PDB file of C-alpha atoms and ligand atoms in Angstrom:
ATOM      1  CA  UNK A   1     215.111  63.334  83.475  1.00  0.00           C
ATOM      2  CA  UNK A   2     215.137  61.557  87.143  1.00  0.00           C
ATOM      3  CA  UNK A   3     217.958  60.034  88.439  1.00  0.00           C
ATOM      4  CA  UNK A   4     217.704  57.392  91.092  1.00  0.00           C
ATOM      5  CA  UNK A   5     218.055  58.655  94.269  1.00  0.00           C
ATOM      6  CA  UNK A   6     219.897  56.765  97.092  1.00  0.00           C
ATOM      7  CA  UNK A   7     218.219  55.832 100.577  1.00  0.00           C
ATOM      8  CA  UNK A   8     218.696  59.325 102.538  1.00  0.00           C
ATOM      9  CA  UNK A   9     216.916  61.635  99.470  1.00  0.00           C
ATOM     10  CA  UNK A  10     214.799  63.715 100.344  1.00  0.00           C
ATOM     11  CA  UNK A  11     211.192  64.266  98.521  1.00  0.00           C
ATOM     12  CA  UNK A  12     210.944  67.033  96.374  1.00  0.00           C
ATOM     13  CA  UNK A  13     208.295  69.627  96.671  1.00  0.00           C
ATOM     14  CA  UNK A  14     206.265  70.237  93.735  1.00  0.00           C
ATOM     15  CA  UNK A  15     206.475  66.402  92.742  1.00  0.00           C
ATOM     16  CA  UNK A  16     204.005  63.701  92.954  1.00  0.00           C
ATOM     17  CA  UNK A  17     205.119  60.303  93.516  1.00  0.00           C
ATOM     18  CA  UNK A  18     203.077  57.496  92.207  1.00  0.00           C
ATOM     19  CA  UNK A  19     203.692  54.858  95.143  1.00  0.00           C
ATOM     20  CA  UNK A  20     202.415  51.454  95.311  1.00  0.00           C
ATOM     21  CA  UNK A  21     201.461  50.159  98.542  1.00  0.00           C
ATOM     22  CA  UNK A  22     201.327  46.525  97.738  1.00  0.00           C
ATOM     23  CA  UNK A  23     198.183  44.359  98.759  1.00  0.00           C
ATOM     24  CA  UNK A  24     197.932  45.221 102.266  1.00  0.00           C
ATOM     25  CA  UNK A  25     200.395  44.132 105.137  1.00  0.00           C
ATOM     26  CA  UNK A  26     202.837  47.153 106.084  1.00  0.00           C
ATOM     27  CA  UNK A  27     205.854  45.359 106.104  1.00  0.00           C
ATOM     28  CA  UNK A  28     205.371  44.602 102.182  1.00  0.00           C
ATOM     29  CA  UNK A  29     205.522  48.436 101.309  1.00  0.00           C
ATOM     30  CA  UNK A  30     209.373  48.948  99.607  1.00  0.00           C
ATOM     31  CA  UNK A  31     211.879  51.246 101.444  1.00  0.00           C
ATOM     32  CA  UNK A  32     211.154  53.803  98.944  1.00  0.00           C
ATOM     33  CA  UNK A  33     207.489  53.407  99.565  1.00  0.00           C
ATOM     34  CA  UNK A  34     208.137  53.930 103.471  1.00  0.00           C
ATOM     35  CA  UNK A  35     210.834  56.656 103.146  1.00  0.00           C
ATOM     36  CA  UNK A  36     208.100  59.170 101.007  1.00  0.00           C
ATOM     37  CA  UNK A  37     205.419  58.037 102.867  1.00  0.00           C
ATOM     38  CA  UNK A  38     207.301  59.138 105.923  1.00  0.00           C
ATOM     39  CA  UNK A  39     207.885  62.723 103.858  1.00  0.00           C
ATOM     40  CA  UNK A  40     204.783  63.596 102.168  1.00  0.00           C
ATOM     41  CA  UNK A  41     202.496  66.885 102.213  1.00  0.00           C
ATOM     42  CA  UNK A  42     199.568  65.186 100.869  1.00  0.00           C
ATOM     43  CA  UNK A  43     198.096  61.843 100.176  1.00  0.00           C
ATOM     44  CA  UNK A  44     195.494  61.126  97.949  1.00  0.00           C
ATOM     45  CA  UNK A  45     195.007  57.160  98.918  1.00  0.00           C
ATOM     46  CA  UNK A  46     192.474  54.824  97.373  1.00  0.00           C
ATOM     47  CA  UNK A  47     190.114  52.771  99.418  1.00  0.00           C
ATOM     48  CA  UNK A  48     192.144  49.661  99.135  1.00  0.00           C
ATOM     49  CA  UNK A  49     195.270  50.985 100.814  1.00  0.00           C
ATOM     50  CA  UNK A  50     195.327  50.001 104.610  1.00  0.00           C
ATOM     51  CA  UNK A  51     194.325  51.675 107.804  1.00  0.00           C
ATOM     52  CA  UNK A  52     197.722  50.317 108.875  1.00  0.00           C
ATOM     53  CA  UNK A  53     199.416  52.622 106.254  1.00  0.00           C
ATOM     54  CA  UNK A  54     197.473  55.301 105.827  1.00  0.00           C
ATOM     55  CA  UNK A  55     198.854  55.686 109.860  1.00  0.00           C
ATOM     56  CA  UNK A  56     202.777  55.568 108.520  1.00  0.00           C
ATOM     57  CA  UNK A  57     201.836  59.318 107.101  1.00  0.00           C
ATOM     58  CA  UNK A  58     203.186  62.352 109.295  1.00  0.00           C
ATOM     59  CA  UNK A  59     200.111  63.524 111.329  1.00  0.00           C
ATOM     60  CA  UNK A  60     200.768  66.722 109.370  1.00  0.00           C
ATOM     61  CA  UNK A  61     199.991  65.680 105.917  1.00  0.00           C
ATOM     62  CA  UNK A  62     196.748  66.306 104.375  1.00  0.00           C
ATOM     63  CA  UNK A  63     194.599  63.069 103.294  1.00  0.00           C
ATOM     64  CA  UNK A  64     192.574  63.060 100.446  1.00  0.00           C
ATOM     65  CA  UNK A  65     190.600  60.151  99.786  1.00  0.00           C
ATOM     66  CA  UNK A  66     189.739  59.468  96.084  1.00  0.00           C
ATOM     67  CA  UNK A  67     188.674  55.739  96.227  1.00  0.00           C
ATOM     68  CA  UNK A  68     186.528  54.527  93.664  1.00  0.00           C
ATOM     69  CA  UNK A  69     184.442  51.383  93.697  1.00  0.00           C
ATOM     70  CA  UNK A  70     183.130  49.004  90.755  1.00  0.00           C
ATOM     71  CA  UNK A  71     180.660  51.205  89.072  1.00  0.00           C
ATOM     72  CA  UNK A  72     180.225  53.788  91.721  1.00  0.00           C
ATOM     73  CA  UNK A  73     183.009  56.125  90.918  1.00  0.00           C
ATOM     74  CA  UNK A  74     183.606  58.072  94.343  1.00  0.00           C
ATOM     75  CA  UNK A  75     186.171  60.666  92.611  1.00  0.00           C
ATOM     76  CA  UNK A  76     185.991  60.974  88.797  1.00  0.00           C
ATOM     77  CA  UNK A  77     189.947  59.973  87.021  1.00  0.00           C
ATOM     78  CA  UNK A  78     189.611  63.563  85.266  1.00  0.00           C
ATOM     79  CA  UNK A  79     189.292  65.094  88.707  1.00  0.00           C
ATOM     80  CA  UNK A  80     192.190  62.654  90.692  1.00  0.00           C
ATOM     81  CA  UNK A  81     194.310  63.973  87.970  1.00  0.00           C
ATOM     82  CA  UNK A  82     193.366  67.686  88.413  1.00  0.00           C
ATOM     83  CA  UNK A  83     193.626  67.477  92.510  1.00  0.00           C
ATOM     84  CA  UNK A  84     197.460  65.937  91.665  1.00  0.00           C
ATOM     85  CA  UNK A  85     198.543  68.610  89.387  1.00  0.00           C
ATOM     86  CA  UNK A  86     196.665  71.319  91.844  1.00  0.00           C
ATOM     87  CA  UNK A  87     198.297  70.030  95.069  1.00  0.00           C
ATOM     88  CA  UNK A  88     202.149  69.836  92.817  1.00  0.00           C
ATOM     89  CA  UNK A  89     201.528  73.468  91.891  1.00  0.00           C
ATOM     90  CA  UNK A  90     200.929  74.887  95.126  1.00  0.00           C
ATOM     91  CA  UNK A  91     204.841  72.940  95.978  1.00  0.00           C
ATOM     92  CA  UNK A  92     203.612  70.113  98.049  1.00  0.00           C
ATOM     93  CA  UNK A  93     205.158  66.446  98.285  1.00  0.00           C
ATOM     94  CA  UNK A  94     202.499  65.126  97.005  1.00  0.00           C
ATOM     95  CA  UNK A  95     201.911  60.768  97.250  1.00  0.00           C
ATOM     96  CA  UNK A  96     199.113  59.088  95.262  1.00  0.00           C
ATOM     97  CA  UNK A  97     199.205  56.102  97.266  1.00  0.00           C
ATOM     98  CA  UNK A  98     197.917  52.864  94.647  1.00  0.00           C
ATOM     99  CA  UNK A  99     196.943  49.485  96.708  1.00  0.00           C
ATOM    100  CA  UNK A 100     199.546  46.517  95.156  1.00  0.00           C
ATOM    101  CA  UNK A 101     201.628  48.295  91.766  1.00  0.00           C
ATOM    102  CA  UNK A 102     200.467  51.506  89.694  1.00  0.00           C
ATOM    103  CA  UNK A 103     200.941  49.583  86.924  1.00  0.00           C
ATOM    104  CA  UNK A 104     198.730  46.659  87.366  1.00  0.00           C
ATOM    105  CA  UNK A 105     195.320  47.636  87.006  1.00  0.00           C
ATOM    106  CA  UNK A 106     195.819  50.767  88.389  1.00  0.00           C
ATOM    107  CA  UNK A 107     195.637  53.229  85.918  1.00  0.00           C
ATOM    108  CA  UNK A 108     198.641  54.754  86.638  1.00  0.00           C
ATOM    109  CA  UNK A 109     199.217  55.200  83.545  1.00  0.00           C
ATOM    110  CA  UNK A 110     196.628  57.603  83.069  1.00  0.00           C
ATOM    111  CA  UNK A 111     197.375  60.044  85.976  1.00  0.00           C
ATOM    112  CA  UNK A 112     201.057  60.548  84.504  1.00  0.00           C
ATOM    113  CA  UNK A 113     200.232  61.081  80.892  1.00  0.00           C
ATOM    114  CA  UNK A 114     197.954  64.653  82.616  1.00  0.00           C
ATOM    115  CA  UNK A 115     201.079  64.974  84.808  1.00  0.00           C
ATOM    116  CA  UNK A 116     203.483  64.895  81.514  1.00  0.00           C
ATOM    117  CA  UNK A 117     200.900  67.613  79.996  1.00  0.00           C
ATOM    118  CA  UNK A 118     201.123  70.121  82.593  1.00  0.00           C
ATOM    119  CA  UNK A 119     204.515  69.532  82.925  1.00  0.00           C
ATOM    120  CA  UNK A 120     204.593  68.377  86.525  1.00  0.00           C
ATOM    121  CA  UNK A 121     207.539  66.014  88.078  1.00  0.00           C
ATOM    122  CA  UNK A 122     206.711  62.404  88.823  1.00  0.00           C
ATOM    123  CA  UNK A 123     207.913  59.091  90.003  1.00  0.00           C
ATOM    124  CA  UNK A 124     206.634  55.731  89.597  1.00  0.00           C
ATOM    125  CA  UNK A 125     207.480  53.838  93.264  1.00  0.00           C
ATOM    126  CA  UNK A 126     206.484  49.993  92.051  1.00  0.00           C
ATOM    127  CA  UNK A 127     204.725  48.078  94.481  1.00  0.00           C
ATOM    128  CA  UNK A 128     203.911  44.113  95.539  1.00  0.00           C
ATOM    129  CA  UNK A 129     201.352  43.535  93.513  1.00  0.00           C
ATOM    130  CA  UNK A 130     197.868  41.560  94.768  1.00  0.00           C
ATOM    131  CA  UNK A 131     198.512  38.788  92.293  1.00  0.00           C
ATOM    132  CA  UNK A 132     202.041  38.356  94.415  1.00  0.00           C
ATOM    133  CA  UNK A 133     201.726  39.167  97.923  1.00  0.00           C
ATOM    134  CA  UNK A 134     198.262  37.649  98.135  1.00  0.00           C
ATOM    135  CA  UNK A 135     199.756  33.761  96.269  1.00  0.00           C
ATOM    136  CA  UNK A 136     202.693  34.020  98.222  1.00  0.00           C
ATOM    137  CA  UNK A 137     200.397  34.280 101.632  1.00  0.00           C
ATOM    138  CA  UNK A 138     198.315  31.838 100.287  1.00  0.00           C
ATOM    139  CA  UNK A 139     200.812  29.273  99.866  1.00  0.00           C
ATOM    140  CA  UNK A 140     200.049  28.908  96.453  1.00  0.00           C
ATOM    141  CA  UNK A 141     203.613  29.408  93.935  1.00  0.00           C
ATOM    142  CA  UNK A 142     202.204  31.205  91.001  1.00  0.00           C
ATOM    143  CA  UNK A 143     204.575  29.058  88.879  1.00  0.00           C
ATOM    144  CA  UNK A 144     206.321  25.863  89.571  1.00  0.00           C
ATOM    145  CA  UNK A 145     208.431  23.594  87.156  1.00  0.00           C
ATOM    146  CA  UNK A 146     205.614  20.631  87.578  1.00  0.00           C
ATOM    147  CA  UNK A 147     202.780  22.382  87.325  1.00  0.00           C
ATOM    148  CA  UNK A 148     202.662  25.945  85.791  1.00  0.00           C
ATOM    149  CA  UNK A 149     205.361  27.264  83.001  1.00  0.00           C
ATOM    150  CA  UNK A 150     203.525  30.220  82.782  1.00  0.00           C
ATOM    151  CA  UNK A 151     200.889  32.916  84.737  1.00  0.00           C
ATOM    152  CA  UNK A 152     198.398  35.810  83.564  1.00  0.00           C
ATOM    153  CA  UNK A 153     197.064  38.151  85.070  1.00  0.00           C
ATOM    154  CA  UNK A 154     193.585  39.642  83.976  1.00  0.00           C
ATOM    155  CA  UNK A 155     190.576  42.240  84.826  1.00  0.00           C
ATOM    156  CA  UNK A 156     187.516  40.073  85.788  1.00  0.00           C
ATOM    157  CA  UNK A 157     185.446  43.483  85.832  1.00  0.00           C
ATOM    158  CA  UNK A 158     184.127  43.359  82.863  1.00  0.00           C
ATOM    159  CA  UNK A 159     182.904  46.117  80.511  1.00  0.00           C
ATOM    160  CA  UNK A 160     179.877  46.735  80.057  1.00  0.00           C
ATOM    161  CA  UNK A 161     178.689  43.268  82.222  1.00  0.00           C
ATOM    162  CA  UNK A 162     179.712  41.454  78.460  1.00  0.00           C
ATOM    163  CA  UNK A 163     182.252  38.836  79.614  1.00  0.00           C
ATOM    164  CA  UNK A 164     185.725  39.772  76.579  1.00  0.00           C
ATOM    165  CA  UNK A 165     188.471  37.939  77.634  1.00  0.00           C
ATOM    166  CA  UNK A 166     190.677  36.002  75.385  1.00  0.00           C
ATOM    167  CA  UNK A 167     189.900  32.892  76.536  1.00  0.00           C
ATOM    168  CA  UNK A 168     191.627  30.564  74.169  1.00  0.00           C
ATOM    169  CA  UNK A 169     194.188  32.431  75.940  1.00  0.00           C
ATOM    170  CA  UNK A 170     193.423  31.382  79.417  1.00  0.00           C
ATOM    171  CA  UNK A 171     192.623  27.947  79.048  1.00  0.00           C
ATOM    172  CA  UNK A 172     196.094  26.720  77.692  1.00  0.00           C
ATOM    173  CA  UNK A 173     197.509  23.794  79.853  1.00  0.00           C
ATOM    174  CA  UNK A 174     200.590  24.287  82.313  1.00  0.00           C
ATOM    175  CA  UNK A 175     199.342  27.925  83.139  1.00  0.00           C
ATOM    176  CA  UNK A 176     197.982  29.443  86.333  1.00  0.00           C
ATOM    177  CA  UNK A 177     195.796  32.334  85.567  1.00  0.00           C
ATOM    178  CA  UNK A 178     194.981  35.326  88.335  1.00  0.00           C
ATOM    179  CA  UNK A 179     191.861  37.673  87.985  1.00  0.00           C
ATOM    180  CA  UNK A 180     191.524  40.562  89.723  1.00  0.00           C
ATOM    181  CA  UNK A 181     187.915  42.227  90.412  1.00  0.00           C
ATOM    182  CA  UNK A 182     186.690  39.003  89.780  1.00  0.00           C
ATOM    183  CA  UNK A 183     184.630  38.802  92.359  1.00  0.00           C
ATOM    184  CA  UNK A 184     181.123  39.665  91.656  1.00  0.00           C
ATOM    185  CA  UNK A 185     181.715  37.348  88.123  1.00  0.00           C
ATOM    186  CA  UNK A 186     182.951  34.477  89.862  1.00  0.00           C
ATOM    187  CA  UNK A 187     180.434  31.908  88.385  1.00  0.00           C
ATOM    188  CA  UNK A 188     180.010  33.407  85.000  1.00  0.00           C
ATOM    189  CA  UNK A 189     184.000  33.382  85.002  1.00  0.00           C
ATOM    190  CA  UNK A 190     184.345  29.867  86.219  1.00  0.00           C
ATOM    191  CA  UNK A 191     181.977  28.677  83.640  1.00  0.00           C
ATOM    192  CA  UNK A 192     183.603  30.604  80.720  1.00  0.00           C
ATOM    193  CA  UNK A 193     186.867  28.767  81.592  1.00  0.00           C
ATOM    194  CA  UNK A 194     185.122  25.365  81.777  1.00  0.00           C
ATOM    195  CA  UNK A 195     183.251  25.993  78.446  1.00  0.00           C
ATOM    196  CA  UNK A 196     186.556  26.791  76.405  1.00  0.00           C
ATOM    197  CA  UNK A 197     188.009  24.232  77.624  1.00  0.00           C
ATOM    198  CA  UNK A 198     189.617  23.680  81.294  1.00  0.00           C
ATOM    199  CA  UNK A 199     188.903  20.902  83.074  1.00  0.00           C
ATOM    200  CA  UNK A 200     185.872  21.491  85.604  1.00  0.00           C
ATOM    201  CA  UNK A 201     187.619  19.580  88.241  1.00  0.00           C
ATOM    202  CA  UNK A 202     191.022  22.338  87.782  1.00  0.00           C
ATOM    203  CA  UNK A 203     192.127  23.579  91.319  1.00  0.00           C
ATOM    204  CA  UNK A 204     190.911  27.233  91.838  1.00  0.00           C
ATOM    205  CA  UNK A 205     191.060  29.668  94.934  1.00  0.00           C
ATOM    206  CA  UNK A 206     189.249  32.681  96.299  1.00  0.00           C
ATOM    207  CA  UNK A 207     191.606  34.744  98.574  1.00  0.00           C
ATOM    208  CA  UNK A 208     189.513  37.780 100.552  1.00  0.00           C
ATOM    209  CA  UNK A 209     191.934  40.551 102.009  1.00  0.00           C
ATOM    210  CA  UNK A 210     195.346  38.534 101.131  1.00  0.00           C
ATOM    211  CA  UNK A 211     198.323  39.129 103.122  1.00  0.00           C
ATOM    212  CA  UNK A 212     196.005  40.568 105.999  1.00  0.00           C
ATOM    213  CA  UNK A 213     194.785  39.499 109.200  1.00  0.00           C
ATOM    214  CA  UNK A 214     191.461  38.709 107.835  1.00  0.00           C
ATOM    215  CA  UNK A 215     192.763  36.929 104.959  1.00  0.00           C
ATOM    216  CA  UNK A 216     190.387  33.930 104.011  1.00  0.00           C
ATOM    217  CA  UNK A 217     191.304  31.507 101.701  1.00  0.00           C
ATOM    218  CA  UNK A 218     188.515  29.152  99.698  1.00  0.00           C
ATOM    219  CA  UNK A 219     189.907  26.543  97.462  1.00  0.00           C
ATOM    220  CA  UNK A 220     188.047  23.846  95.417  1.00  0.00           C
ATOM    221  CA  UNK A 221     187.572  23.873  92.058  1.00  0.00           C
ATOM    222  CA  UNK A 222     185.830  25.700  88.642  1.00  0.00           C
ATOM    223  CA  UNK A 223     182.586  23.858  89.566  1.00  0.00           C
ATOM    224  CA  UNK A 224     182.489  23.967  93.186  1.00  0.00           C
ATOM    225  CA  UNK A 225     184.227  27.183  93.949  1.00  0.00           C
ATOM    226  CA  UNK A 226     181.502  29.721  93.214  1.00  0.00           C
ATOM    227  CA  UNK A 227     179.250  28.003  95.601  1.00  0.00           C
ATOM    228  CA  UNK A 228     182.060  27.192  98.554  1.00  0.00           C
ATOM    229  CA  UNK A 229     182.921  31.126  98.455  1.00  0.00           C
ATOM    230  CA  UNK A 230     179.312  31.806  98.397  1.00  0.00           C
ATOM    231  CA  UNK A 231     178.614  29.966 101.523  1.00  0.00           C
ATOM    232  CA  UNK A 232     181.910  31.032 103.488  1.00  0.00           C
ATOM    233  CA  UNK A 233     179.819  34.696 102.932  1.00  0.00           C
ATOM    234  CA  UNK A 234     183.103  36.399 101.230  1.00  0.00           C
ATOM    235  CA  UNK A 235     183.566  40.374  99.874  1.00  0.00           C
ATOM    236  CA  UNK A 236     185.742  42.066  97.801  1.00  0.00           C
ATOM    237  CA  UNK A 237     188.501  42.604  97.379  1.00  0.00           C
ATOM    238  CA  UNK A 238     189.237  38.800  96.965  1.00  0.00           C
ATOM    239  CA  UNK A 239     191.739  37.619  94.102  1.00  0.00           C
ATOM    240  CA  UNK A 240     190.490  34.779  91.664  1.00  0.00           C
ATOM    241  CA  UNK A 241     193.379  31.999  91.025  1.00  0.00           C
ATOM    242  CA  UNK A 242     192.889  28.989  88.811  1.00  0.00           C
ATOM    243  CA  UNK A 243     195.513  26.227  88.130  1.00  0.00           C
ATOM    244  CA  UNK A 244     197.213  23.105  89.809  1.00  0.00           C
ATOM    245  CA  UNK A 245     199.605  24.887  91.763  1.00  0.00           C
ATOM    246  CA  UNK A 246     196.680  25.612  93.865  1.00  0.00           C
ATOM    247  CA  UNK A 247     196.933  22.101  95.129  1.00  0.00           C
ATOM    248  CA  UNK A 248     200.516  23.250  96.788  1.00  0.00           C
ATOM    249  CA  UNK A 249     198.425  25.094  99.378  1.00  0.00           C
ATOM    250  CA  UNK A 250     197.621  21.948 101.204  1.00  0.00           C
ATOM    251  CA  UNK A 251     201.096  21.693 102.042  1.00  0.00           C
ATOM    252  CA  UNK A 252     203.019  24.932 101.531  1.00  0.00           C
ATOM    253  CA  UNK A 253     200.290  27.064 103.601  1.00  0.00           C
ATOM    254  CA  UNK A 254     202.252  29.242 105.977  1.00  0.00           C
ATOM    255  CA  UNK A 255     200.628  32.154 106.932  1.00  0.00           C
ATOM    256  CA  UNK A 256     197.515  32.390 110.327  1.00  0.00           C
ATOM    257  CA  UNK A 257     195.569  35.537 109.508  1.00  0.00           C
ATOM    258  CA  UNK A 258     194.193  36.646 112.847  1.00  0.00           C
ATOM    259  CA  UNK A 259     197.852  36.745 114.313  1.00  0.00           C
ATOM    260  CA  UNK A 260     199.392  39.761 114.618  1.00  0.00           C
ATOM    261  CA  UNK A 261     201.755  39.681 111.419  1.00  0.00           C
ATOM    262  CA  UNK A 262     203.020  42.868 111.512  1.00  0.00           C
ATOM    263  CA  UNK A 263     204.415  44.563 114.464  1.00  0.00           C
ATOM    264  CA  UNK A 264     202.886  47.926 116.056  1.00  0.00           C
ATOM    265  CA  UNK A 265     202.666  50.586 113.940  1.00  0.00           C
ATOM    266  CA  UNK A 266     204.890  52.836 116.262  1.00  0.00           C
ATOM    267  CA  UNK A 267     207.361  50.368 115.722  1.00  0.00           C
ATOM    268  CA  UNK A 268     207.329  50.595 111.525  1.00  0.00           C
ATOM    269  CA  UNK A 269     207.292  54.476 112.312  1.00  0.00           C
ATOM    270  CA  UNK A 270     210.392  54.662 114.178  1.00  0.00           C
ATOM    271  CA  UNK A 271     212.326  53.719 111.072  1.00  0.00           C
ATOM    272  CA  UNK A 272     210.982  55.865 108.752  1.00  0.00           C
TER     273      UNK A 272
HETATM  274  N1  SAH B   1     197.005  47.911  91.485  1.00  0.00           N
HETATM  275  C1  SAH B   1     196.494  46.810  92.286  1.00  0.00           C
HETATM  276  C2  SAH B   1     195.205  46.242  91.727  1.00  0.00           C
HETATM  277  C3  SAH B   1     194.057  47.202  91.770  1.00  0.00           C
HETATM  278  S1  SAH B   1     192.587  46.469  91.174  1.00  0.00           S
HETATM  279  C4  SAH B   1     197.565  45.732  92.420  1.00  0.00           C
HETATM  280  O1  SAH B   1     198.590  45.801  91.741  1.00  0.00           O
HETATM  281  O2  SAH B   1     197.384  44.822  93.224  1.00  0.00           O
HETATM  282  C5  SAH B   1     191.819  45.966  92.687  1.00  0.00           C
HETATM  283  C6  SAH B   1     191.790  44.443  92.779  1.00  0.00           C
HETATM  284  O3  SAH B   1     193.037  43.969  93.267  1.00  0.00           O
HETATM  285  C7  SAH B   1     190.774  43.912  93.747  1.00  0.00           C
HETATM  286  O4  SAH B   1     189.490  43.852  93.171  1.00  0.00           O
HETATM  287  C8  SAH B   1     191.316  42.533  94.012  1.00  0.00           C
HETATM  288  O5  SAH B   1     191.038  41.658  92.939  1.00  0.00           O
HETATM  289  C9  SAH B   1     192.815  42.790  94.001  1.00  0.00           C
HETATM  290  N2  SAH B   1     193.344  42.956  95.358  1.00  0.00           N
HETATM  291  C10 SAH B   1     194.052  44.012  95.814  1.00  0.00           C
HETATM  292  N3  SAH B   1     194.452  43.817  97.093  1.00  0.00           N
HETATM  293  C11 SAH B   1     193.995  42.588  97.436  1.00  0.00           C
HETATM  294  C12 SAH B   1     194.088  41.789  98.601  1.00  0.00           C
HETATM  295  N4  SAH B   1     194.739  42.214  99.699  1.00  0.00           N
HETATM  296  N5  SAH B   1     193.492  40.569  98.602  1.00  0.00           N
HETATM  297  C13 SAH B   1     192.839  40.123  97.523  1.00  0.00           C
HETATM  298  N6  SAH B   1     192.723  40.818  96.378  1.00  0.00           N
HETATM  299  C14 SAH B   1     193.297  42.034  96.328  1.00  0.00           C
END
């Protein structure tokens, strides 16, 4: 059984720690996040987790990239959870760095049910996840008492291209509903929404590399969204957000992408 640790503790060798690195900007990571970063062996990192961190690592550890994307699997899960358990036997710190929160969409849970088999010693670090970093830069409140009592959060990859989501679910009034991976479905998911139901003229937004300097934002609404982020020429990884709070953006937008929001990464190392 772990016990939590207070700020000094050191790593453990022969452990892997589950981190999550939030959606991008540094200065989101936790202080637990930063402290193991700033004490790991090895990384294995995903391809959403940022140049910006990936530099926070001692120039000693060994990087391991494992990133997978939508239907072109770059490292098989079966073999991410083999290289963990490999790199934990031979002693090393080892950090499985997960873009936003393991637990979201992240399949942590699957890496620590082979690290529970073989017996290996984990952590779970949580992390910001997309769905809160990325609103919160937006401007957009996920909730708010006028406009949203409640907010989901769902996969718009869907399996098999068949589009199964509970949408009686998603459509219910006074909710603001997030999809991640949404972004090569954004049509077929903005119609789905307007056929069971919500209004076609509901606020929705399109938010490419959130919380970055490259952050774009596209707002309009289920109809005219899929063809606004279409012509501003967005990629993944973008986050999908549908409800009236997205209105709040016209006046609770804060954040200039471009600018330098974070300050040099010398200067985040220094307090590792
Ligand atoms: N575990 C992660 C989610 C991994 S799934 C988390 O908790 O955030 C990957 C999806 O997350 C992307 O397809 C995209 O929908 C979303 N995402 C992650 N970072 C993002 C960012 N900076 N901006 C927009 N979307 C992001």
């Amino acid at each position: 059984m772990r016990r939590p640790g207070g700020p000094g503790r050191a790593a453990e060798p022969g452990t892997v720690y589950l981190v999550g690195t939030g959606p991008g900007d540094p200065d989101l990571l936790t202080v637990k996040a930063m402290r193991l970063i700033g004490q790991a062996d090895v990384a294995l990192y995903d391809n959403l987790v940022s140049r910006e961190i990936m530099a926070l690592l001692p120039e000693t550890a060994e990087r391991v990239y494992v990133g997978k994307q939508r239907a072109r699997h770059a490292v098989r899960q079966e073999e991410i959870n083999a290289l963990l358990v490999e790199h934990a036997r031979r002693g090393k710190r080892v950090l499985r760095l997960k873009a936003g929160d393991p637990f979201v969409f992240g399949r942590g849970g699957e890496e620590i049910e082979t690290l529970t088999a073989q017996g290996i010693a984990f952590e779970v670090v949580p992390g910001i996840t997309a769905a809160l970093g990325v609103a919160a830069y937006a401007g957009i409140p996920l909730t708010h008492r006028d406009h949203a009592q409640s907010c989901v959060f769902v996969t718009g990859n869907l399996r098999d291209g068949t589009i199964d989501l509970d949408w009686d679910a998603l459509v219910r009034p006074r909710q603001t509903v997030v999809i991640y991976m949404g972004f090569a479905n954004l049509p077929a998911l903005c119609a789905a929404l307007v056929a069971h139901g919500t209004a076609a003229t509901m606020p929705a937004a399109i938010v490419q590399q959130g919380t970055t300097p490259d952050q774009k934002v596209v707002t309009g609404t289920l109809e005219s969204l899929p063809e606004l982020a279409r012509a501003a020429g967005l990629a993944p990884p973008t986050l999908i957000i549908v409800g009236e709070v997205v209105r709040l953006r016209e006046r609770l937008s804060w954040f200039e992408p471009g600018e330098a929001a974070q300050p040099p990464v010398d200067a985040l190392r220094s307090t590792a």
